[in-house]
CSV table of C-alpha atoms in Angstrom, one decimal:
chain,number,residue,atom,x,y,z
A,1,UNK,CA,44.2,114.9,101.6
A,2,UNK,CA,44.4,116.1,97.5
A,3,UNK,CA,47.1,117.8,98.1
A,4,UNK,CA,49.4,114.9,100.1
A,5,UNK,CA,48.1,112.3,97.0
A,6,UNK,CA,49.3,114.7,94.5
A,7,UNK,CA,53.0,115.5,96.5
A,8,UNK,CA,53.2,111.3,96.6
A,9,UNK,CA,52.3,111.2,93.1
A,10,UNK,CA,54.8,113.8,92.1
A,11,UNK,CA,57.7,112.2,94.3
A,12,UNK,CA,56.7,108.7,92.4
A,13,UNK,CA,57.5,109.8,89.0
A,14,UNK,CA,60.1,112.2,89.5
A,15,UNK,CA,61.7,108.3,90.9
A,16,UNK,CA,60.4,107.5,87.4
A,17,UNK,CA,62.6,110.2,85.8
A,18,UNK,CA,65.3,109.8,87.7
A,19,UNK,CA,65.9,106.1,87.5
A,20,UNK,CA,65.2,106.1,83.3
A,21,UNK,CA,68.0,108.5,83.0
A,22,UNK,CA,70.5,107.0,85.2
A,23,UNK,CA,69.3,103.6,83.1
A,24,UNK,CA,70.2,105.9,79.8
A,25,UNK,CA,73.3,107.1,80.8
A,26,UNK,CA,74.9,103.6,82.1
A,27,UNK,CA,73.9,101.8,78.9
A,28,UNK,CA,75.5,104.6,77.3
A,29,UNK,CA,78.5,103.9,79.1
A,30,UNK,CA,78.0,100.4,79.1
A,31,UNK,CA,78.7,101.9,74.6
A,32,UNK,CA,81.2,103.4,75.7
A,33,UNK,CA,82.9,100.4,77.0
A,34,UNK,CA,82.2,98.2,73.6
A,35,UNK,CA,84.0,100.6,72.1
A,36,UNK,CA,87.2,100.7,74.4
A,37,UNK,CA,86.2,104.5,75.1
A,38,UNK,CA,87.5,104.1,78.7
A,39,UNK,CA,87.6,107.5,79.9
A,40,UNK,CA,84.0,108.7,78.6
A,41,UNK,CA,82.8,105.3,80.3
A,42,UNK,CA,84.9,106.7,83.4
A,43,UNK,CA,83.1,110.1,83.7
A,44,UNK,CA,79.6,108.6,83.4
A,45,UNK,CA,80.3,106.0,86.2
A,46,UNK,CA,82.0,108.2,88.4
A,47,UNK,CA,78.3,110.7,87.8
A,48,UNK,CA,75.7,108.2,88.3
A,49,UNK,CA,77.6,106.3,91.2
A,50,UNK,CA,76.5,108.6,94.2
A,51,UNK,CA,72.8,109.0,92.7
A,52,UNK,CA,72.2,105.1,92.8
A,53,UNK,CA,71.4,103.8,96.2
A,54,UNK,CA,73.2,100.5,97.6
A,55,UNK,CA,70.2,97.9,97.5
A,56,UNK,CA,69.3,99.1,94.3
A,57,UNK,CA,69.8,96.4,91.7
A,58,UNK,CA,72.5,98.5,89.3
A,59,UNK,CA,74.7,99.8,91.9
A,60,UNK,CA,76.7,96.5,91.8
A,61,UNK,CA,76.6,97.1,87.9
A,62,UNK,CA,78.0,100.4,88.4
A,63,UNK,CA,80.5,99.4,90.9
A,64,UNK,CA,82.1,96.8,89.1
A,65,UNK,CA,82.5,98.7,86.2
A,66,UNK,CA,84.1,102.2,87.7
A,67,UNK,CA,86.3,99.7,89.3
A,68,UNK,CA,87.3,98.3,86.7
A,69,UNK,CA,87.8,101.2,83.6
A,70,UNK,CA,89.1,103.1,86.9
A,71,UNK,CA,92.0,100.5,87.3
A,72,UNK,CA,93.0,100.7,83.5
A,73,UNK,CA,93.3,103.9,83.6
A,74,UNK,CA,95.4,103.6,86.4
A,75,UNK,CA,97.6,101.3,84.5
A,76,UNK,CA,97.5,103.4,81.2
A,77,UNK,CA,99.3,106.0,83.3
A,78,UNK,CA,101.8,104.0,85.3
A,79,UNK,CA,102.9,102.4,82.4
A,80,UNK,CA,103.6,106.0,80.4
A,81,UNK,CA,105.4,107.1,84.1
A,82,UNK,CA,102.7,109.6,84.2
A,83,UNK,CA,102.2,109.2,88.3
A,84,UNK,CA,100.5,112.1,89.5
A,85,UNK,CA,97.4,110.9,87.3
A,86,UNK,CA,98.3,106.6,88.0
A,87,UNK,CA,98.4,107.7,92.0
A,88,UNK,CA,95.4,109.5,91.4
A,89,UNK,CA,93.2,107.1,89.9
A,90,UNK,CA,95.2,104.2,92.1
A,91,UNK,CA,93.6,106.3,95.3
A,92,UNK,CA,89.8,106.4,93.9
A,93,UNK,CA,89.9,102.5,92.6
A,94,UNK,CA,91.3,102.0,96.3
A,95,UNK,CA,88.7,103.9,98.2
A,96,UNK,CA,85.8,102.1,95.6
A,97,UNK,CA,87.1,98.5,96.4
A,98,UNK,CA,87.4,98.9,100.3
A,99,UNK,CA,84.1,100.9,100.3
A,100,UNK,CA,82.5,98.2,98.2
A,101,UNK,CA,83.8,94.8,98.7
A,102,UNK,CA,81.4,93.8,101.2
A,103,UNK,CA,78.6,93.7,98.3
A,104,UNK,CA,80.9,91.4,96.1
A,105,UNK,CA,82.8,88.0,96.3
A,106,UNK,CA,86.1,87.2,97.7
A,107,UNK,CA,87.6,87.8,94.1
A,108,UNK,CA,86.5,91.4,94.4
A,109,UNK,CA,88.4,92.1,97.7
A,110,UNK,CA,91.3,90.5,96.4
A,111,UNK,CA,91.4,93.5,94.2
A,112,UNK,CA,92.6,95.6,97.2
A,113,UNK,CA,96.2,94.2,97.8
A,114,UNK,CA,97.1,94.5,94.2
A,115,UNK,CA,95.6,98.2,94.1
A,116,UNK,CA,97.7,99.1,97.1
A,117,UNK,CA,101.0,97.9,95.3
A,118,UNK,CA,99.8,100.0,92.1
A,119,UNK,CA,99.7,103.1,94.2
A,120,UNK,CA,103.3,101.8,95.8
A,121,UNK,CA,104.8,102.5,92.3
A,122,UNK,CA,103.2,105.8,92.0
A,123,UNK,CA,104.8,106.8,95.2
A,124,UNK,CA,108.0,105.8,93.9
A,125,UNK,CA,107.5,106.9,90.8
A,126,UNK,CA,107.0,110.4,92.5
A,127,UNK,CA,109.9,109.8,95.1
A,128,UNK,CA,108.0,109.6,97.6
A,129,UNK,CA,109.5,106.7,99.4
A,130,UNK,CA,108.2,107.4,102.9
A,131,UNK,CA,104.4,107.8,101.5
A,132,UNK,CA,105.1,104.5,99.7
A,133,UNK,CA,106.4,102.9,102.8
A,134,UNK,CA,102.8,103.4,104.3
A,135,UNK,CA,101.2,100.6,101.8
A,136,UNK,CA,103.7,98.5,101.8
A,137,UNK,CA,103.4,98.0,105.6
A,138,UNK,CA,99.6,97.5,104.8
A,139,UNK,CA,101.4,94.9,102.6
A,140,UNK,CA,103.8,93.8,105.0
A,141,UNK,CA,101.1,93.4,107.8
A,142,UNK,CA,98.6,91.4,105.7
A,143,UNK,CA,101.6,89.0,104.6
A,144,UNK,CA,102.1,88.1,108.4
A,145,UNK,CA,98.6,87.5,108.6
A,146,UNK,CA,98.6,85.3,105.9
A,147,UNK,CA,95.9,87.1,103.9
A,148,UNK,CA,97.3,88.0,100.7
A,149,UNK,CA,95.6,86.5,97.3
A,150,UNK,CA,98.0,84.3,94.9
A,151,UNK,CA,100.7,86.2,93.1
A,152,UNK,CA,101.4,88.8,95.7
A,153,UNK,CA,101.9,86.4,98.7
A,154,UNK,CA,105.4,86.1,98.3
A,155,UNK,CA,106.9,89.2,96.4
A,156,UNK,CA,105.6,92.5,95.0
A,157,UNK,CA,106.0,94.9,92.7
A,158,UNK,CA,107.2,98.5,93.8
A,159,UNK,CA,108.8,99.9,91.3
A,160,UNK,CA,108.9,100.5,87.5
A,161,UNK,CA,110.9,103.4,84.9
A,162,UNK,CA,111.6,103.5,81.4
A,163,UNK,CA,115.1,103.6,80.5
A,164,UNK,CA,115.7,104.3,76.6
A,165,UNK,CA,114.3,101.5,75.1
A,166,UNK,CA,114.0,99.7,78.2
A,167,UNK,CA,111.3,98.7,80.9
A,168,UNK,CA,113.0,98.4,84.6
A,169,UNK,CA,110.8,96.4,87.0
A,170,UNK,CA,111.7,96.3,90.7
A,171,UNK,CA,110.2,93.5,92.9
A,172,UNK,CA,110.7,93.5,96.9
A,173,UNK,CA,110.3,90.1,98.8
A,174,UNK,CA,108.7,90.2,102.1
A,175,UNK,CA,111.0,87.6,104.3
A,176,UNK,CA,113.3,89.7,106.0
A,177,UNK,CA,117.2,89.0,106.7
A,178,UNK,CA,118.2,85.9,108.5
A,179,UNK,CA,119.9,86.5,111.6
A,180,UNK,CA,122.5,83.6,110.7
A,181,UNK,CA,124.4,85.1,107.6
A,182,UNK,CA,125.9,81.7,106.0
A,183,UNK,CA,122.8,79.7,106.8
A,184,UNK,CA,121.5,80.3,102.7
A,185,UNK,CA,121.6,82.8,99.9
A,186,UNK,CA,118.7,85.0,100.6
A,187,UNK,CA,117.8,88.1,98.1
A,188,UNK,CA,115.7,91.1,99.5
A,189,UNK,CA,114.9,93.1,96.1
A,190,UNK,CA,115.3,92.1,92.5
A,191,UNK,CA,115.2,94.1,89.1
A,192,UNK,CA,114.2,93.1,85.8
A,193,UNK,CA,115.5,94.8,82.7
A,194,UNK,CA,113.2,93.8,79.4
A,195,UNK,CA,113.7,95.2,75.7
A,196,UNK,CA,110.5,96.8,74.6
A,197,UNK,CA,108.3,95.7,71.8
A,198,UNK,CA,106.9,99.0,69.4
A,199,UNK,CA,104.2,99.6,71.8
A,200,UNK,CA,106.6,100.0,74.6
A,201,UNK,CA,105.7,96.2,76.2
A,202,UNK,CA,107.7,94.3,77.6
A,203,UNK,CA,109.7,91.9,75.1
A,204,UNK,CA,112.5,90.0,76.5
A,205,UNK,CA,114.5,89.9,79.8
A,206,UNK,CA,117.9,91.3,78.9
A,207,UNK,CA,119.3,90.8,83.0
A,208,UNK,CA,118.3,90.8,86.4
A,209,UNK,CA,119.9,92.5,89.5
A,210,UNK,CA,119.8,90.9,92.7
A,211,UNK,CA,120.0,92.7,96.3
A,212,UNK,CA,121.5,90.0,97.8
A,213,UNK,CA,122.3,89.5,101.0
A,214,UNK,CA,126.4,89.0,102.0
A,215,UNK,CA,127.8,86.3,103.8
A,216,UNK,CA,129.4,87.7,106.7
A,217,UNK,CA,129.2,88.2,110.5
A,218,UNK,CA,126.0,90.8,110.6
A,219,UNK,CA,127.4,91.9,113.8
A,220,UNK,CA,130.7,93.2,112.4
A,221,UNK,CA,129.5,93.5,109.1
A,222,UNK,CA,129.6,97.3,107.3
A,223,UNK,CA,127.0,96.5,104.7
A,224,UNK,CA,123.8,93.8,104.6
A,225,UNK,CA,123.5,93.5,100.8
A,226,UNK,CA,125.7,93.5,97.8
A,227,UNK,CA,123.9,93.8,94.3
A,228,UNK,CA,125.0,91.2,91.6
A,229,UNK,CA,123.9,91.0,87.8
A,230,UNK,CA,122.0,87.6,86.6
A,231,UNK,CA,122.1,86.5,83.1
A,232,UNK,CA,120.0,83.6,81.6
A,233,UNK,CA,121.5,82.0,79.0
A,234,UNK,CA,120.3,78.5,77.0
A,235,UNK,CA,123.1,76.6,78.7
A,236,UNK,CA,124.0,79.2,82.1
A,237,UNK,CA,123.1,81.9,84.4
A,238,UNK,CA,126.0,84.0,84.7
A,239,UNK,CA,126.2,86.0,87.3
A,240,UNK,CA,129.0,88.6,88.9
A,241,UNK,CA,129.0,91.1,91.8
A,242,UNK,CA,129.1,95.0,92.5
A,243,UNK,CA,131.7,95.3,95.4
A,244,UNK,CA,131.4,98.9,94.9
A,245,UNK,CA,127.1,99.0,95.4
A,246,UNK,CA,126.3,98.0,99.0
A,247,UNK,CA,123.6,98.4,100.9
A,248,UNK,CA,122.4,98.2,104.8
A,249,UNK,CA,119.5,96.6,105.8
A,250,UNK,CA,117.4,99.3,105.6
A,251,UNK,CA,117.8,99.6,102.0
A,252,UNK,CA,118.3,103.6,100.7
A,253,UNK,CA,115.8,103.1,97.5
A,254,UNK,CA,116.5,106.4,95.9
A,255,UNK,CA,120.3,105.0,95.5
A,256,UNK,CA,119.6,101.6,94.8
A,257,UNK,CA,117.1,103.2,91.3
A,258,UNK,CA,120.5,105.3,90.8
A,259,UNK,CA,122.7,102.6,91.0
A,260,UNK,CA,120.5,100.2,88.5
A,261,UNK,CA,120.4,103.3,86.2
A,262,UNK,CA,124.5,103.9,86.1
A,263,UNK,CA,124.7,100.3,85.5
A,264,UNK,CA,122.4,100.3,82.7
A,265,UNK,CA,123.2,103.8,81.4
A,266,UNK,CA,127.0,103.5,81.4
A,267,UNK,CA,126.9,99.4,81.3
A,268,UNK,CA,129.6,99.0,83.6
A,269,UNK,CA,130.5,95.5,83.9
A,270,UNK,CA,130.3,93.2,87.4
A,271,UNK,CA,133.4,93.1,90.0
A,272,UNK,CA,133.6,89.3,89.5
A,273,UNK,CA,131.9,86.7,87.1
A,274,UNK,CA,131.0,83.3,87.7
A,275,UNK,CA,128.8,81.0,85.6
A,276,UNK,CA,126.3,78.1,86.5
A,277,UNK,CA,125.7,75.1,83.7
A,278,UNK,CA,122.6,74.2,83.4
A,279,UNK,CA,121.9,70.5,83.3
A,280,UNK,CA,120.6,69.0,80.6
């Protein structure tokens, strides 16, 4: 009987132990944090996760946390084009959200979709277009289900590359073409082109391109899309089109990225121009 009082004993403060140094190490993350250490806060959350059980009172703490300095690290990459290490960290945030979002508000699971479009740019930052297409069918099918958050319910972001001193941003719509080809002017995909400010942000939209759809008989038709240049102006949006970059419905991405960058790179000018007043 001595000896099953002493192992219960033992097993109780070895709890003790335990729990005091997983308390240690989070508040020391929690330092890390107040200084905008992200990655040290990183390791220690990522160590102390799987030793915390679920209904104790700091694994929602934890969770929320490694979540979150996981996702900015995520970003940090993506934004430098580093996309082994974004896709990477974009994976783990996305495993930690859908494992966890049962313990946490609707704002928490709303975390998922925009995860999943993060790892869509790693993919395509990669060029790997048919690994991407997997999330954005998640993205596709939670659109026709009407369950996406605000901001991503209509459009999403798939793509982004640095071009000189340039930040290229490529957004895909999820409405797909109309069978009726004159019935309105529909665009599938659009890039933004923004100088940069020192710290590589973006600074101003320079111009836009537009994969927009072309009004003709789809039956008949040799091409779905034609890509035009936008420009915003005080007083206009001038716009003109690229008769010599088409595209079929099932867009070809890798060429449409090395279109936009030939564009850019050699700034060839639009097949036609037209220009819009704005009223005043």
């Amino acid at each position: 009987m001595k000896i099953k009082v002493f192992i219960f004993i033992a097993f109780i403060f070895s709890l003790s132990i335990f729990s005091q140094t997983t308390n240690e190490k989070y508040l020391k993350a929690d330092n890390f944090l107040k200084e905008n250490n992200i990655s040290e806060a990183y390791k220690i959350y990522k160590e102390i996760k799987p030793q915390i059980q679920k209904n104790d009172t700091l694994y929602k703490y934890v969770i929320w946390y490694y979540v979150g300095v996981t996702t900015e690290l995520e970003k940090t990459f993506r934004l430098k084009e580093d996309f082994n290490n974004s896709l990477n960290y974009g994976l783990e945030a996305l495993s930690l959200i859908q494992e966890n979002k049962g313990f946490f508000d609707q704002v928490f699971a709303e975390k998922e979709p925009w995860m999943t479009k993060n790892i869509i740019v790693s993919y395509f930052g990669l060029g790997k277009i048919e690994e991407a297409k997997k999330y954005k069918d998640i993205l596709y099918k939670d659109y026709k289900e009407k369950t996406l958050p605000k901001g991503i319910d209509e459009y999403f972001n798939y793509d982004f590359f640095k071009l000189k001193d340039k930040n290229i941003w490529g957004y895909e719509w999820y409405p797909e073409l109309p069978d009726d080809r004159f019935s309105s002017s529909f665009t599938k995909i659009v890039y933004y082109v923004y100088s940069t400010n020192p710290d590589g942000t973006d600074k101003d939209q320079l111009v836009r391109f537009h994969v927009l759809m072309y009004h003709q008989d789809g039956k008949n038709a040799k091409f779905d899309y034609l890509l035009e240049r936008q420009i915003e102006t005080d007083e206009a949006t001038i716009s003109g089109s690229y008769y010599q970059y088409t595209y079929k419905k099932d867009i070809d991405y890798k060429k449409l990225r090395e279109n936009i960058t030939e564009i850019i790179t050699k700034e060839i000018e639009p097949s036609s121009r037209r220009t819009i007043s704005k009223k005043r």
